[in-house]
Amino acid sequence: APKGSSTGAKKKGATAVWRSLKDAVGDVGSVTKSVDAGAALCDALAAGFKDAGSKDESDVALRDILAPLASLGISDGGGDAIEPRLGAYGGRRLVAALKGVGSDASKAEALAPALRWCLARGEGDAAELAVEIIETFTVDYAKNKAATSGESGPTDSWRVFTSALVAPSPAPARVAAVCRATPDFVDSLPAARRGELLRILFTAVGSDADAGARAAVRDAIDALKLLADDVISLVRAA
């Protein structure tokens, strides 16, 4: 396990995941066995998180596993970015392997700094990693009020998600973020976050410079069922 892993009772979850990965290393890293290494990695992660215990222990394990990727975009306190411990390509494979494992809300919050870094970097591997991270913003994330709204307003994960919807975020990331805004996702959001997202979408449909992004926003809006309060809020914000 990496240095700095959580201690005490909550370390149980991280220990279970690392043990599962260690047990599977012969399959994941094998060049001689006829084993799908990607599938073996996903199976090992799923088994580890199944044994992690409580949600708190599982969240600790997620943070430990994602720590090398989460370091992307984090400042060392003096304004300089910490040297990342995992590149964009490796990060994309890691996030993909964790799909369906653990809490999406916890993953989105842990990966918010990395997503912000990707959006600032623009195209290429960073944009591809951004698209993969945006996939963690699921309906389950939207249903978790604590994931989108803190005591003093929007959470970091919500702020970076909404920034992904608009330029200067790269067009592939904008399209991916818009595609997250399904009717189920929007209907699951708290009222304040729902209103904010609708305002962004209705602004982007006429202002985004990329034709593909505008088309994605149009499709997303057409699929939504607007409420009377939504219309009132949009008119007041116009």
Short mmCIF file of C-alpha atoms in Angstrom, two decimals:
data_model
loop_
_atom_site.label_atom_id
_atom_site.label_comp_id
_atom_site.label_asym_id
_atom_site.label_seq_id
_atom_site.Cartn_x
_atom_site.Cartn_y
_atom_site.Cartn_z
CA ALA A 1 0.00 0.00 0.00
CA PRO A 2 1.19 3.56 -0.67
CA LYS A 3 2.70 5.76 1.99
CA GLY A 4 0.15 7.87 3.78
CA SER A 5 -2.60 5.23 3.67
CA SER A 6 -5.26 5.78 6.33
CA THR A 7 -4.71 4.15 9.70
CA GLY A 8 -6.97 2.65 12.37
CA ALA A 9 -10.27 0.91 11.74
CA LYS A 10 -10.76 2.63 8.38
CA LYS A 11 -7.57 1.06 7.05
CA LYS A 12 -9.44 -2.23 6.77
CA GLY A 13 -10.98 -1.26 3.44
CA ALA A 14 -7.70 -0.20 1.87
CA THR A 15 -6.00 -3.35 3.13
CA ALA A 16 -8.69 -5.56 1.59
CA VAL A 17 -8.32 -3.90 -1.82
CA TRP A 18 -4.52 -4.01 -1.84
CA ARG A 19 -4.60 -7.67 -0.74
CA SER A 20 -6.96 -8.52 -3.61
CA LEU A 21 -4.70 -6.75 -6.09
CA LYS A 22 -1.65 -8.53 -4.72
CA ASP A 23 -3.38 -11.90 -5.08
CA ALA A 24 -4.21 -11.13 -8.71
CA VAL A 25 -0.79 -9.79 -9.73
CA GLY A 26 0.12 -13.05 -11.44
CA ASP A 27 -2.84 -12.65 -13.81
CA VAL A 28 -2.76 -8.87 -14.22
CA GLY A 29 0.93 -8.75 -15.05
CA SER A 30 1.26 -12.07 -16.88
CA VAL A 31 2.60 -12.22 -20.42
CA THR A 32 2.33 -16.00 -20.63
CA LYS A 33 -1.14 -16.78 -19.29
CA SER A 34 -4.10 -16.54 -21.66
CA VAL A 35 -5.80 -14.10 -19.31
CA ASP A 36 -7.40 -10.74 -20.11
CA ALA A 37 -5.28 -8.52 -17.86
CA GLY A 38 -7.84 -5.71 -17.91
CA ALA A 39 -10.65 -8.04 -16.87
CA ALA A 40 -8.44 -9.57 -14.16
CA LEU A 41 -7.71 -6.10 -12.77
CA CYS A 42 -11.40 -5.16 -12.75
CA ASP A 43 -12.30 -8.43 -11.03
CA ALA A 44 -9.59 -7.93 -8.41
CA LEU A 45 -10.76 -4.39 -7.64
CA ALA A 46 -14.40 -5.49 -7.42
CA ALA A 47 -13.49 -8.34 -5.06
CA GLY A 48 -11.38 -6.05 -2.90
CA PHE A 49 -14.08 -3.43 -2.53
CA LYS A 50 -16.64 -6.13 -1.77
CA ASP A 51 -14.48 -7.12 1.21
CA ALA A 52 -13.73 -3.53 2.21
CA GLY A 53 -16.49 -3.38 4.82
CA SER A 54 -18.48 -0.21 5.53
CA LYS A 55 -18.98 2.69 3.13
CA ASP A 56 -16.46 4.75 5.11
CA GLU A 57 -13.86 2.00 4.78
CA SER A 58 -14.64 1.66 1.08
CA ASP A 59 -14.25 5.42 0.59
CA VAL A 60 -10.85 5.33 2.30
CA ALA A 61 -9.81 2.53 -0.04
CA LEU A 62 -10.98 4.55 -3.05
CA ARG A 63 -8.92 7.55 -1.97
CA ASP A 64 -5.86 5.35 -1.51
CA ILE A 65 -6.25 3.72 -4.92
CA LEU A 66 -6.89 7.07 -6.64
CA ALA A 67 -4.17 8.99 -4.78
CA PRO A 68 -1.58 8.80 -7.61
CA LEU A 69 -4.14 10.20 -10.06
CA ALA A 70 -5.70 12.67 -7.63
CA SER A 71 -2.28 14.34 -7.28
CA LEU A 72 -2.72 15.78 -10.76
CA GLY A 73 -3.41 19.48 -10.43
CA ILE A 74 -2.83 19.69 -6.67
CA SER A 75 -0.54 22.52 -5.60
CA ASP A 76 2.39 21.94 -3.26
CA GLY A 77 1.30 25.02 -1.29
CA GLY A 78 3.69 27.36 -3.04
CA GLY A 79 1.74 27.57 -6.25
CA ASP A 80 3.66 24.88 -8.12
CA ALA A 81 1.89 21.72 -9.18
CA ILE A 82 3.00 18.51 -7.51
CA GLU A 83 4.79 16.17 -9.89
CA PRO A 84 2.05 13.69 -10.88
CA ARG A 85 2.59 10.08 -9.85
CA LEU A 86 0.43 8.74 -12.68
CA GLY A 87 0.15 10.00 -16.24
CA ALA A 88 -3.03 10.70 -18.18
CA TYR A 89 -3.02 7.34 -20.01
CA GLY A 90 -2.49 5.30 -16.84
CA GLY A 91 -5.08 7.41 -15.09
CA ARG A 92 -7.63 6.70 -17.79
CA ARG A 93 -7.07 2.95 -17.43
CA LEU A 94 -7.38 3.19 -13.65
CA VAL A 95 -10.65 5.15 -13.72
CA ALA A 96 -12.07 2.75 -16.32
CA ALA A 97 -11.11 -0.24 -14.15
CA LEU A 98 -12.99 1.30 -11.20
CA LYS A 99 -16.21 1.77 -13.15
CA GLY A 100 -19.09 0.30 -11.16
CA VAL A 101 -16.88 -0.15 -8.09
CA GLY A 102 -17.34 1.91 -4.93
CA SER A 103 -19.17 5.21 -4.55
CA ASP A 104 -19.36 7.42 -7.65
CA ALA A 105 -19.81 10.46 -5.41
CA SER A 106 -16.58 9.64 -3.56
CA LYS A 107 -14.73 9.04 -6.83
CA ALA A 108 -15.96 12.31 -8.33
CA GLU A 109 -14.87 14.30 -5.28
CA ALA A 110 -11.46 12.58 -5.10
CA LEU A 111 -10.85 13.16 -8.80
CA ALA A 112 -12.03 16.79 -8.94
CA PRO A 113 -8.46 18.22 -8.88
CA ALA A 114 -7.37 15.81 -11.63
CA LEU A 115 -10.39 16.73 -13.76
CA ARG A 116 -9.63 20.44 -13.34
CA TRP A 117 -6.05 19.76 -14.44
CA CYS A 118 -7.27 17.85 -17.51
CA LEU A 119 -9.68 20.60 -18.54
CA ALA A 120 -6.93 23.21 -18.30
CA ARG A 121 -4.53 21.07 -20.33
CA GLY A 122 -6.95 20.85 -23.26
CA GLU A 123 -6.74 18.25 -26.00
CA GLY A 124 -4.96 14.90 -26.32
CA ASP A 125 -4.46 12.45 -23.46
CA ALA A 126 -5.67 14.99 -20.90
CA ALA A 127 -8.98 15.45 -22.72
CA GLU A 128 -9.42 11.67 -22.95
CA LEU A 129 -8.80 11.33 -19.22
CA ALA A 130 -11.28 14.15 -18.57
CA VAL A 131 -13.95 12.25 -20.51
CA GLU A 132 -13.27 9.12 -18.44
CA ILE A 133 -13.47 11.02 -15.14
CA ILE A 134 -16.70 12.74 -16.21
CA GLU A 135 -18.24 9.26 -16.50
CA THR A 136 -18.16 9.09 -12.68
CA PHE A 137 -20.82 11.84 -12.52
CA THR A 138 -23.71 9.39 -12.53
CA VAL A 139 -27.30 9.49 -11.31
CA ASP A 140 -26.06 8.09 -8.00
CA TYR A 141 -23.75 11.08 -7.73
CA ALA A 142 -26.64 13.46 -8.45
CA LYS A 143 -28.80 11.78 -5.80
CA ASN A 144 -26.12 12.33 -3.16
CA LYS A 145 -26.91 15.85 -1.94
CA ALA A 146 -23.66 16.03 0.02
CA ALA A 147 -21.74 15.35 -3.19
CA THR A 148 -23.13 18.39 -5.00
CA SER A 149 -23.91 20.84 -2.19
CA GLY A 150 -21.76 21.67 0.82
CA GLU A 151 -22.58 23.91 3.77
CA SER A 152 -21.28 26.99 1.97
CA GLY A 153 -22.50 26.18 -1.54
CA PRO A 154 -21.50 23.89 -4.40
CA THR A 155 -18.85 21.24 -3.73
CA ASP A 156 -15.53 21.17 -5.55
CA SER A 157 -16.65 18.23 -7.67
CA TRP A 158 -19.81 20.07 -8.75
CA ARG A 159 -17.90 23.24 -9.60
CA VAL A 160 -15.43 21.39 -11.80
CA PHE A 161 -18.23 19.39 -13.44
CA THR A 162 -20.09 22.55 -14.42
CA SER A 163 -16.85 24.07 -15.72
CA ALA A 164 -16.52 21.03 -17.98
CA LEU A 165 -19.79 22.02 -19.66
CA VAL A 166 -18.45 25.26 -21.12
CA ALA A 167 -15.43 26.65 -22.95
CA PRO A 168 -12.48 26.84 -22.56
CA SER A 169 -12.87 23.16 -21.55
CA PRO A 170 -12.05 21.00 -24.60
CA ALA A 171 -14.97 20.08 -26.85
CA PRO A 172 -14.81 16.31 -26.12
CA ALA A 173 -15.11 17.04 -22.40
CA ARG A 174 -18.00 19.47 -22.98
CA VAL A 175 -19.89 16.83 -24.97
CA ALA A 176 -19.18 14.16 -22.34
CA ALA A 177 -20.42 16.44 -19.54
CA VAL A 178 -23.57 17.36 -21.45
CA CYS A 179 -24.27 13.67 -22.04
CA ARG A 180 -24.29 13.20 -18.25
CA ALA A 181 -27.25 15.60 -18.03
CA THR A 182 -29.89 12.96 -18.68
CA PRO A 183 -33.46 13.45 -17.39
CA ASP A 184 -32.76 11.07 -14.48
CA PHE A 185 -29.58 12.95 -13.58
CA VAL A 186 -31.24 16.38 -13.68
CA ASP A 187 -34.33 15.21 -11.78
CA SER A 188 -32.11 13.76 -9.04
CA LEU A 189 -30.30 17.03 -8.32
CA PRO A 190 -31.16 19.39 -5.44
CA ALA A 191 -33.18 22.40 -6.63
CA ALA A 192 -30.27 24.86 -6.58
CA ARG A 193 -27.97 22.58 -8.58
CA ARG A 194 -30.79 21.71 -11.01
CA GLY A 195 -31.42 25.39 -11.71
CA GLU A 196 -27.71 26.06 -12.18
CA LEU A 197 -27.32 23.20 -14.63
CA LEU A 198 -30.36 24.23 -16.67
CA ARG A 199 -29.07 27.80 -16.94
CA ILE A 200 -25.73 26.53 -18.22
CA LEU A 201 -27.38 24.26 -20.79
CA PHE A 202 -29.74 26.92 -22.11
CA THR A 203 -26.86 29.37 -22.44
CA ALA A 204 -24.58 26.85 -24.15
CA VAL A 205 -27.15 25.84 -26.77
CA GLY A 206 -26.80 29.23 -28.41
CA SER A 207 -23.24 30.20 -27.54
CA ASP A 208 -20.97 27.15 -27.80
CA ALA A 209 -18.65 27.58 -30.78
CA ASP A 210 -18.45 23.84 -31.46
CA ALA A 211 -21.28 22.42 -33.60
CA GLY A 212 -21.03 18.97 -32.02
CA ALA A 213 -21.24 20.40 -28.51
CA ARG A 214 -24.26 22.55 -29.48
CA ALA A 215 -25.99 19.50 -30.94
CA ALA A 216 -25.34 17.52 -27.75
CA VAL A 217 -26.82 20.33 -25.65
CA ARG A 218 -29.86 20.53 -27.92
CA ASP A 219 -30.46 16.79 -27.58
CA ALA A 220 -30.06 16.98 -23.79
CA ILE A 221 -32.54 19.86 -23.48
CA ASP A 222 -35.06 18.18 -25.78
CA ALA A 223 -35.05 15.09 -23.53
CA LEU A 224 -35.72 17.04 -20.32
CA LYS A 225 -39.13 17.55 -18.76
CA LEU A 226 -39.14 21.17 -17.62
CA LEU A 227 -41.20 22.21 -14.62
CA ALA A 228 -42.99 25.51 -14.15
CA ASP A 229 -40.37 26.52 -11.56
CA ASP A 230 -37.64 25.77 -14.09
CA VAL A 231 -39.18 28.14 -16.63
CA ILE A 232 -39.64 30.87 -14.04
CA SER A 233 -36.02 30.51 -12.91
CA LEU A 234 -34.70 30.59 -16.48
CA VAL A 235 -36.76 33.69 -17.36
CA ARG A 236 -35.54 35.51 -14.26
CA ALA A 237 -31.95 34.62 -15.03
CA ALA A 238 -32.20 35.77 -18.67
#
